[in-house]
Amino acid sequence: EDQVTQSPEALRLQEGESSSLNCSYTVSGLRGLFWYRQDPGKGPEFLFTLYSAGEEKEKERLKATLTKKESFLHITAPKPEDSATYLCAVQSPSGSARQLTFGSGTQLTVLP
Amino acid sequence: SAVISQKPSRDICQRGTSLTIQCQVDSQVTMMFWYRQQPGQSLTLIATANQGSEATYESGFVIDKFPISRPNLTFSTLTVSNMSPEDSSIYLCSAKTSGVYEQYFGPGTRLTVT
């Protein structure tokens, strides 16, 4: 069974204070690892897909990296508008209909 | 990417009644999914909506409780039947297109059952 564990559960940063969120996973054959951002009361917003160890993707202040066991979402010089819950999900050949298995998320708060 | 809308955005319903949630995608997609997100929790897949055939349900979810339709490649509905307070949750529709693995999500429907 696929498993995804995100840490920390919550993170409070001062504006400009860089940090990283962790996503550890156990899957039988990774097809893709996905990062989403979710604002309160809204659906998840797609950020990145990573397919293989060593891959990196960047978007503005966010950078996602992937190893064989975990992924990191690095946030450089965050701003208050980066406050949200960040979700990690994996897709593997197991399970029905190529479903995504989600972690429980990291709630990020960036203080001005 | 796909832009997804859902109706209603929120509703308050009485125990024992049913609610149908609509999901509309702005382009033809290969797969559509329905998720539930309970307060403070992550997303759990309810079922895959199959066009022209019965939906594929995940363990713990049954058709009598969550009937799903998908009459074409851009539209699906989820009905939450005979509701109880335990059904209070956010219900999310998602979709993916062929050739990519990522799913795109709608804004969700916040359901409260009293």
PDB file of C-alpha atoms in Angstrom:
ATOM      1  CA  GLU A   1       0.000   0.000   0.000  1.00  0.00           C
ATOM      2  CA  ASP A   2       1.275   3.428  -0.953  1.00  0.00           C
ATOM      3  CA  GLN A   3       2.067   5.755   1.940  1.00  0.00           C
ATOM      4  CA  VAL A   4       2.863   9.453   2.059  1.00  0.00           C
ATOM      5  CA  THR A   5       4.039  11.278   5.185  1.00  0.00           C
ATOM      6  CA  GLN A   6       4.473  15.024   5.319  1.00  0.00           C
ATOM      7  CA  SER A   7       6.388  17.004   7.925  1.00  0.00           C
ATOM      8  CA  PRO A   8       6.107  19.224   9.746  1.00  0.00           C
ATOM      9  CA  GLU A   9       2.329  19.340  10.207  1.00  0.00           C
ATOM     10  CA  ALA A  10       2.524  23.098  10.676  1.00  0.00           C
ATOM     11  CA  LEU A  11       5.241  25.669  10.084  1.00  0.00           C
ATOM     12  CA  ARG A  12       5.359  29.334  11.004  1.00  0.00           C
ATOM     13  CA  LEU A  13       7.945  31.506   9.303  1.00  0.00           C
ATOM     14  CA  GLN A  14       8.800  35.149   9.347  1.00  0.00           C
ATOM     15  CA  GLU A  15       8.649  36.868   5.993  1.00  0.00           C
ATOM     16  CA  GLY A  16      11.953  36.253   4.230  1.00  0.00           C
ATOM     17  CA  GLU A  17      12.857  33.230   6.379  1.00  0.00           C
ATOM     18  CA  SER A  18      13.580  30.350   3.986  1.00  0.00           C
ATOM     19  CA  SER A  19      12.703  26.762   4.904  1.00  0.00           C
ATOM     20  CA  SER A  20      11.789  23.344   3.500  1.00  0.00           C
ATOM     21  CA  LEU A  21       8.798  21.045   3.697  1.00  0.00           C
ATOM     22  CA  ASN A  22       9.305  17.290   3.584  1.00  0.00           C
ATOM     23  CA  CYS A  23       7.316  14.547   1.882  1.00  0.00           C
ATOM     24  CA  SER A  24       8.415  10.955   2.529  1.00  0.00           C
ATOM     25  CA  TYR A  25       6.835   8.228   0.450  1.00  0.00           C
ATOM     26  CA  THR A  26       6.641   4.468   0.105  1.00  0.00           C
ATOM     27  CA  VAL A  27       5.343   3.207  -3.215  1.00  0.00           C
ATOM     28  CA  SER A  28       5.821   0.230  -5.457  1.00  0.00           C
ATOM     29  CA  GLY A  29       7.026   1.952  -8.579  1.00  0.00           C
ATOM     30  CA  LEU A  30       6.665   5.728  -8.560  1.00  0.00           C
ATOM     31  CA  ARG A  31       4.929   7.156 -11.600  1.00  0.00           C
ATOM     32  CA  GLY A  32       4.859  10.691 -10.327  1.00  0.00           C
ATOM     33  CA  LEU A  33       5.057  12.845  -7.212  1.00  0.00           C
ATOM     34  CA  PHE A  34       2.875  15.931  -7.095  1.00  0.00           C
ATOM     35  CA  TRP A  35       2.854  19.080  -5.027  1.00  0.00           C
ATOM     36  CA  TYR A  36      -0.330  21.087  -4.553  1.00  0.00           C
ATOM     37  CA  ARG A  37      -1.150  24.265  -2.715  1.00  0.00           C
ATOM     38  CA  GLN A  38      -4.524  24.543  -0.981  1.00  0.00           C
ATOM     39  CA  ASP A  39      -5.928  27.785   0.355  1.00  0.00           C
ATOM     40  CA  PRO A  40      -8.706  27.660   2.967  1.00  0.00           C
ATOM     41  CA  GLY A  41     -12.086  26.900   1.410  1.00  0.00           C
ATOM     42  CA  LYS A  42     -10.612  26.153  -2.014  1.00  0.00           C
ATOM     43  CA  GLY A  43      -9.576  23.137  -4.035  1.00  0.00           C
ATOM     44  CA  PRO A  44      -5.933  22.108  -4.378  1.00  0.00           C
ATOM     45  CA  GLU A  45      -3.945  24.092  -6.930  1.00  0.00           C
ATOM     46  CA  PHE A  46      -1.400  22.104  -8.922  1.00  0.00           C
ATOM     47  CA  LEU A  47       2.221  23.215  -8.493  1.00  0.00           C
ATOM     48  CA  PHE A  48       4.686  20.565  -9.693  1.00  0.00           C
ATOM     49  CA  THR A  49       5.096  17.036 -10.978  1.00  0.00           C
ATOM     50  CA  LEU A  50       8.364  15.159 -10.374  1.00  0.00           C
ATOM     51  CA  TYR A  51       8.991  11.850 -12.079  1.00  0.00           C
ATOM     52  CA  SER A  52      12.472  10.610 -11.171  1.00  0.00           C
ATOM     53  CA  ALA A  53      15.144  10.983  -8.497  1.00  0.00           C
ATOM     54  CA  GLY A  54      17.334  14.006  -9.052  1.00  0.00           C
ATOM     55  CA  GLU A  55      14.642  15.995 -10.799  1.00  0.00           C
ATOM     56  CA  GLU A  56      14.006  19.588  -9.721  1.00  0.00           C
ATOM     57  CA  LYS A  57      11.249  22.054 -10.626  1.00  0.00           C
ATOM     58  CA  GLU A  58      11.007  25.755  -9.773  1.00  0.00           C
ATOM     59  CA  LYS A  59       8.243  28.320  -9.727  1.00  0.00           C
ATOM     60  CA  GLU A  60       8.814  31.757  -8.265  1.00  0.00           C
ATOM     61  CA  ARG A  61       9.890  31.235  -4.636  1.00  0.00           C
ATOM     62  CA  LEU A  62       9.212  27.486  -4.679  1.00  0.00           C
ATOM     63  CA  LYS A  63      11.577  24.712  -5.646  1.00  0.00           C
ATOM     64  CA  ALA A  64      10.681  21.025  -5.506  1.00  0.00           C
ATOM     65  CA  THR A  65      13.262  18.244  -5.445  1.00  0.00           C
ATOM     66  CA  LEU A  66      12.965  14.459  -5.492  1.00  0.00           C
ATOM     67  CA  THR A  67      15.029  11.560  -4.181  1.00  0.00           C
ATOM     68  CA  LYS A  68      14.179   7.861  -4.146  1.00  0.00           C
ATOM     69  CA  LYS A  69      12.471   8.146  -0.766  1.00  0.00           C
ATOM     70  CA  GLU A  70      11.393  11.736  -0.305  1.00  0.00           C
ATOM     71  CA  SER A  71      10.669  15.098  -1.834  1.00  0.00           C
ATOM     72  CA  PHE A  72      11.349  18.559  -0.521  1.00  0.00           C
ATOM     73  CA  LEU A  73       9.537  21.783  -1.234  1.00  0.00           C
ATOM     74  CA  HIS A  74      11.982  24.601  -0.620  1.00  0.00           C
ATOM     75  CA  ILE A  75      10.528  28.049  -0.018  1.00  0.00           C
ATOM     76  CA  THR A  76      12.979  30.898  -0.514  1.00  0.00           C
ATOM     77  CA  ALA A  77      12.309  34.276   1.099  1.00  0.00           C
ATOM     78  CA  PRO A  78       8.596  33.553   1.615  1.00  0.00           C
ATOM     79  CA  LYS A  79       5.930  36.226   1.642  1.00  0.00           C
ATOM     80  CA  PRO A  80       2.639  36.255   3.574  1.00  0.00           C
ATOM     81  CA  GLU A  81       0.779  35.300   0.383  1.00  0.00           C
ATOM     82  CA  ASP A  82       2.640  31.979   0.425  1.00  0.00           C
ATOM     83  CA  SER A  83       0.609  31.006   3.490  1.00  0.00           C
ATOM     84  CA  ALA A  84      -1.411  27.899   2.620  1.00  0.00           C
ATOM     85  CA  THR A  85      -1.507  24.157   3.139  1.00  0.00           C
ATOM     86  CA  TYR A  86       0.924  22.326   0.884  1.00  0.00           C
ATOM     87  CA  LEU A  87      -0.071  18.809  -0.119  1.00  0.00           C
ATOM     88  CA  CYS A  88       2.125  16.081  -1.533  1.00  0.00           C
ATOM     89  CA  ALA A  89       0.703  13.143  -3.484  1.00  0.00           C
ATOM     90  CA  VAL A  90       2.109  10.110  -5.267  1.00  0.00           C
ATOM     91  CA  GLN A  91       0.882   7.992  -8.102  1.00  0.00           C
ATOM     92  CA  SER A  92       1.881   4.384  -8.627  1.00  0.00           C
ATOM     93  CA  PRO A  93       0.707   1.545 -10.825  1.00  0.00           C
ATOM     94  CA  SER A  94      -1.019  -0.073  -7.836  1.00  0.00           C
ATOM     95  CA  GLY A  95      -4.531   0.842  -6.796  1.00  0.00           C
ATOM     96  CA  SER A  96      -7.461   1.524  -9.026  1.00  0.00           C
ATOM     97  CA  ALA A  97      -7.598   4.051 -11.806  1.00  0.00           C
ATOM     98  CA  ARG A  98      -4.124   5.395 -11.161  1.00  0.00           C
ATOM     99  CA  GLN A  99      -5.331   7.164  -8.038  1.00  0.00           C
ATOM    100  CA  LEU A 100      -3.340   9.723  -6.151  1.00  0.00           C
ATOM    101  CA  THR A 101      -2.365   8.985  -2.552  1.00  0.00           C
ATOM    102  CA  PHE A 102      -2.186  12.217  -0.582  1.00  0.00           C
ATOM    103  CA  GLY A 103      -0.235  13.144   2.495  1.00  0.00           C
ATOM    104  CA  SER A 104      -1.892  15.023   5.326  1.00  0.00           C
ATOM    105  CA  GLY A 105      -0.284  18.308   4.320  1.00  0.00           C
ATOM    106  CA  THR A 106       1.876  21.007   5.881  1.00  0.00           C
ATOM    107  CA  GLN A 107       0.090  24.159   6.979  1.00  0.00           C
ATOM    108  CA  LEU A 108       2.446  27.054   6.294  1.00  0.00           C
ATOM    109  CA  THR A 109       1.969  30.466   7.880  1.00  0.00           C
ATOM    110  CA  VAL A 110       4.242  33.325   6.843  1.00  0.00           C
ATOM    111  CA  LEU A 111       4.138  36.267   9.210  1.00  0.00           C
ATOM    112  CA  PRO A 112       4.776  39.815   7.951  1.00  0.00           C
TER     113      PRO A 112
ATOM    114  CA  SER B   1      -4.465  22.328 -17.662  1.00  0.00           C
ATOM    115  CA  ALA B   2      -8.221  22.114 -17.134  1.00  0.00           C
ATOM    116  CA  VAL B   3     -10.497  24.642 -15.449  1.00  0.00           C
ATOM    117  CA  ILE B   4     -13.108  22.969 -13.284  1.00  0.00           C
ATOM    118  CA  SER B   5     -16.242  24.436 -11.741  1.00  0.00           C
ATOM    119  CA  GLN B   6     -18.568  22.916  -9.176  1.00  0.00           C
ATOM    120  CA  LYS B   7     -22.118  23.643  -8.102  1.00  0.00           C
ATOM    121  CA  PRO B   8     -23.167  24.335  -5.435  1.00  0.00           C
ATOM    122  CA  SER B   9     -20.180  25.857  -3.683  1.00  0.00           C
ATOM    123  CA  ARG B  10     -21.753  25.110  -0.315  1.00  0.00           C
ATOM    124  CA  ASP B  11     -24.978  23.819   1.145  1.00  0.00           C
ATOM    125  CA  ILE B  12     -26.583  23.046   4.457  1.00  0.00           C
ATOM    126  CA  CYS B  13     -28.825  19.996   4.319  1.00  0.00           C
ATOM    127  CA  GLN B  14     -31.049  18.099   6.712  1.00  0.00           C
ATOM    128  CA  ARG B  15     -30.382  14.553   7.796  1.00  0.00           C
ATOM    129  CA  GLY B  16     -31.989  11.967   5.530  1.00  0.00           C
ATOM    130  CA  THR B  17     -32.042  14.115   2.397  1.00  0.00           C
ATOM    131  CA  SER B  18     -29.854  13.900  -0.713  1.00  0.00           C
ATOM    132  CA  LEU B  19     -27.692  16.448  -2.519  1.00  0.00           C
ATOM    133  CA  THR B  20     -26.381  16.311  -6.068  1.00  0.00           C
ATOM    134  CA  ILE B  21     -23.112  18.097  -6.824  1.00  0.00           C
ATOM    135  CA  GLN B  22     -22.262  19.068 -10.374  1.00  0.00           C
ATOM    136  CA  CYS B  23     -18.786  19.220 -11.890  1.00  0.00           C
ATOM    137  CA  GLN B  24     -18.084  20.918 -15.220  1.00  0.00           C
ATOM    138  CA  VAL B  25     -14.718  20.922 -17.012  1.00  0.00           C
ATOM    139  CA  ASP B  26     -13.851  23.484 -19.672  1.00  0.00           C
ATOM    140  CA  SER B  27     -12.351  20.882 -22.015  1.00  0.00           C
ATOM    141  CA  GLN B  28     -12.671  17.190 -22.760  1.00  0.00           C
ATOM    142  CA  VAL B  29     -10.803  15.081 -20.243  1.00  0.00           C
ATOM    143  CA  THR B  30     -10.042  11.385 -20.093  1.00  0.00           C
ATOM    144  CA  MET B  31     -10.683  10.811 -16.406  1.00  0.00           C
ATOM    145  CA  MET B  32     -12.774  12.477 -13.716  1.00  0.00           C
ATOM    146  CA  PHE B  33     -12.618  11.744 -10.010  1.00  0.00           C
ATOM    147  CA  TRP B  34     -14.526  12.565  -6.846  1.00  0.00           C
ATOM    148  CA  TYR B  35     -12.739  13.118  -3.533  1.00  0.00           C
ATOM    149  CA  ARG B  36     -13.837  13.828   0.010  1.00  0.00           C
ATOM    150  CA  GLN B  37     -11.898  16.040   2.382  1.00  0.00           C
ATOM    151  CA  GLN B  38     -13.128  15.911   5.949  1.00  0.00           C
ATOM    152  CA  PRO B  39     -12.348  18.820   8.280  1.00  0.00           C
ATOM    153  CA  GLY B  40      -8.638  19.057   8.938  1.00  0.00           C
ATOM    154  CA  GLN B  41      -7.939  15.954   6.888  1.00  0.00           C
ATOM    155  CA  SER B  42      -6.348  15.215   3.556  1.00  0.00           C
ATOM    156  CA  LEU B  43      -8.111  14.020   0.434  1.00  0.00           C
ATOM    157  CA  THR B  44      -9.683  10.584   0.079  1.00  0.00           C
ATOM    158  CA  LEU B  45     -10.739   9.241  -3.300  1.00  0.00           C
ATOM    159  CA  ILE B  46     -14.411   8.237  -3.440  1.00  0.00           C
ATOM    160  CA  ALA B  47     -14.616   7.000  -7.006  1.00  0.00           C
ATOM    161  CA  THR B  48     -13.589   7.371 -10.608  1.00  0.00           C
ATOM    162  CA  ALA B  49     -16.387   8.617 -12.843  1.00  0.00           C
ATOM    163  CA  ASN B  50     -16.394   6.590 -16.064  1.00  0.00           C
ATOM    164  CA  GLN B  51     -18.050   7.974 -19.149  1.00  0.00           C
ATOM    165  CA  GLY B  52     -20.883   5.770 -20.310  1.00  0.00           C
ATOM    166  CA  SER B  53     -20.461   3.150 -17.605  1.00  0.00           C
ATOM    167  CA  GLU B  54     -20.719   2.642 -13.873  1.00  0.00           C
ATOM    168  CA  ALA B  55     -18.263   4.476 -11.663  1.00  0.00           C
ATOM    169  CA  THR B  56     -15.386   2.631  -9.999  1.00  0.00           C
ATOM    170  CA  TYR B  57     -15.641   2.975  -6.231  1.00  0.00           C
ATOM    171  CA  GLU B  58     -12.848   2.822  -3.670  1.00  0.00           C
ATOM    172  CA  SER B  59     -12.979   0.654  -0.609  1.00  0.00           C
ATOM    173  CA  GLY B  60     -15.462   2.009   1.904  1.00  0.00           C
ATOM    174  CA  PHE B  61     -17.632   3.836  -0.636  1.00  0.00           C
ATOM    175  CA  VAL B  62     -20.699   2.319  -2.298  1.00  0.00           C
ATOM    176  CA  ILE B  63     -22.909   3.258  -5.204  1.00  0.00           C
ATOM    177  CA  ASP B  64     -26.115   3.365  -3.148  1.00  0.00           C
ATOM    178  CA  LYS B  65     -24.639   6.074  -0.940  1.00  0.00           C
ATOM    179  CA  PHE B  66     -22.667   7.985  -3.593  1.00  0.00           C
ATOM    180  CA  PRO B  67     -24.245   7.481  -7.021  1.00  0.00           C
ATOM    181  CA  ILE B  68     -22.185   9.071  -9.775  1.00  0.00           C
ATOM    182  CA  SER B  69     -22.984   9.937 -13.355  1.00  0.00           C
ATOM    183  CA  ARG B  70     -20.753  10.989 -16.230  1.00  0.00           C
ATOM    184  CA  PRO B  71     -22.844  11.482 -19.353  1.00  0.00           C
ATOM    185  CA  ASN B  72     -20.050  13.025 -21.440  1.00  0.00           C
ATOM    186  CA  LEU B  73     -16.365  13.946 -21.397  1.00  0.00           C
ATOM    187  CA  THR B  74     -16.790  17.272 -19.591  1.00  0.00           C
ATOM    188  CA  PHE B  75     -19.502  16.745 -16.957  1.00  0.00           C
ATOM    189  CA  SER B  76     -20.112  14.585 -13.902  1.00  0.00           C
ATOM    190  CA  THR B  77     -22.391  14.538 -10.887  1.00  0.00           C
ATOM    191  CA  LEU B  78     -22.008  13.080  -7.411  1.00  0.00           C
ATOM    192  CA  THR B  79     -25.045  12.505  -5.221  1.00  0.00           C
ATOM    193  CA  VAL B  80     -24.691  12.151  -1.482  1.00  0.00           C
ATOM    194  CA  SER B  81     -27.718  10.104  -0.468  1.00  0.00           C
ATOM    195  CA  ASN B  82     -29.576   9.731   2.810  1.00  0.00           C
ATOM    196  CA  MET B  83     -27.211  12.135   4.470  1.00  0.00           C
ATOM    197  CA  SER B  84     -26.070  12.054   8.071  1.00  0.00           C
ATOM    198  CA  PRO B  85     -23.902  14.539   9.996  1.00  0.00           C
ATOM    199  CA  GLU B  86     -20.906  12.266   9.285  1.00  0.00           C
ATOM    200  CA  ASP B  87     -21.215  13.229   5.612  1.00  0.00           C
ATOM    201  CA  SER B  88     -20.342  16.831   6.428  1.00  0.00           C
ATOM    202  CA  SER B  89     -17.248  17.418   4.382  1.00  0.00           C
ATOM    203  CA  ILE B  90     -15.782  19.127   1.353  1.00  0.00           C
ATOM    204  CA  TYR B  91     -16.420  17.225  -1.870  1.00  0.00           C
ATOM    205  CA  LEU B  92     -13.946  17.810  -4.671  1.00  0.00           C
ATOM    206  CA  CYS B  93     -14.066  16.967  -8.338  1.00  0.00           C
ATOM    207  CA  SER B  94     -10.838  16.476 -10.273  1.00  0.00           C
ATOM    208  CA  ALA B  95      -9.871  15.665 -13.834  1.00  0.00           C
ATOM    209  CA  LYS B  96      -6.888  14.619 -15.867  1.00  0.00           C
ATOM    210  CA  THR B  97      -6.155  14.599 -19.558  1.00  0.00           C
ATOM    211  CA  SER B  98      -4.380  11.926 -21.550  1.00  0.00           C
ATOM    212  CA  GLY B  99      -0.601  11.965 -21.596  1.00  0.00           C
ATOM    213  CA  VAL B 100      -0.179  13.609 -18.188  1.00  0.00           C
ATOM    214  CA  TYR B 101      -0.386  12.262 -14.675  1.00  0.00           C
ATOM    215  CA  GLU B 102      -1.357  15.385 -12.751  1.00  0.00           C
ATOM    216  CA  GLN B 103      -4.956  15.997 -11.758  1.00  0.00           C
ATOM    217  CA  TYR B 104      -6.629  19.386 -11.627  1.00  0.00           C
ATOM    218  CA  PHE B 105      -9.188  20.132  -8.970  1.00  0.00           C
ATOM    219  CA  GLY B 106     -12.386  22.092  -8.755  1.00  0.00           C
ATOM    220  CA  PRO B 107     -13.037  24.596  -5.956  1.00  0.00           C
ATOM    221  CA  GLY B 108     -14.982  22.068  -3.889  1.00  0.00           C
ATOM    222  CA  THR B 109     -18.463  21.874  -2.402  1.00  0.00           C
ATOM    223  CA  ARG B 110     -18.699  22.409   1.334  1.00  0.00           C
ATOM    224  CA  LEU B 111     -21.526  20.282   2.697  1.00  0.00           C
ATOM    225  CA  THR B 112     -22.932  20.607   6.195  1.00  0.00           C
ATOM    226  CA  VAL B 113     -25.545  18.105   7.362  1.00  0.00           C
ATOM    227  CA  THR B 114     -27.656  19.031  10.369  1.00  0.00           C
TER     228      THR B 114
END
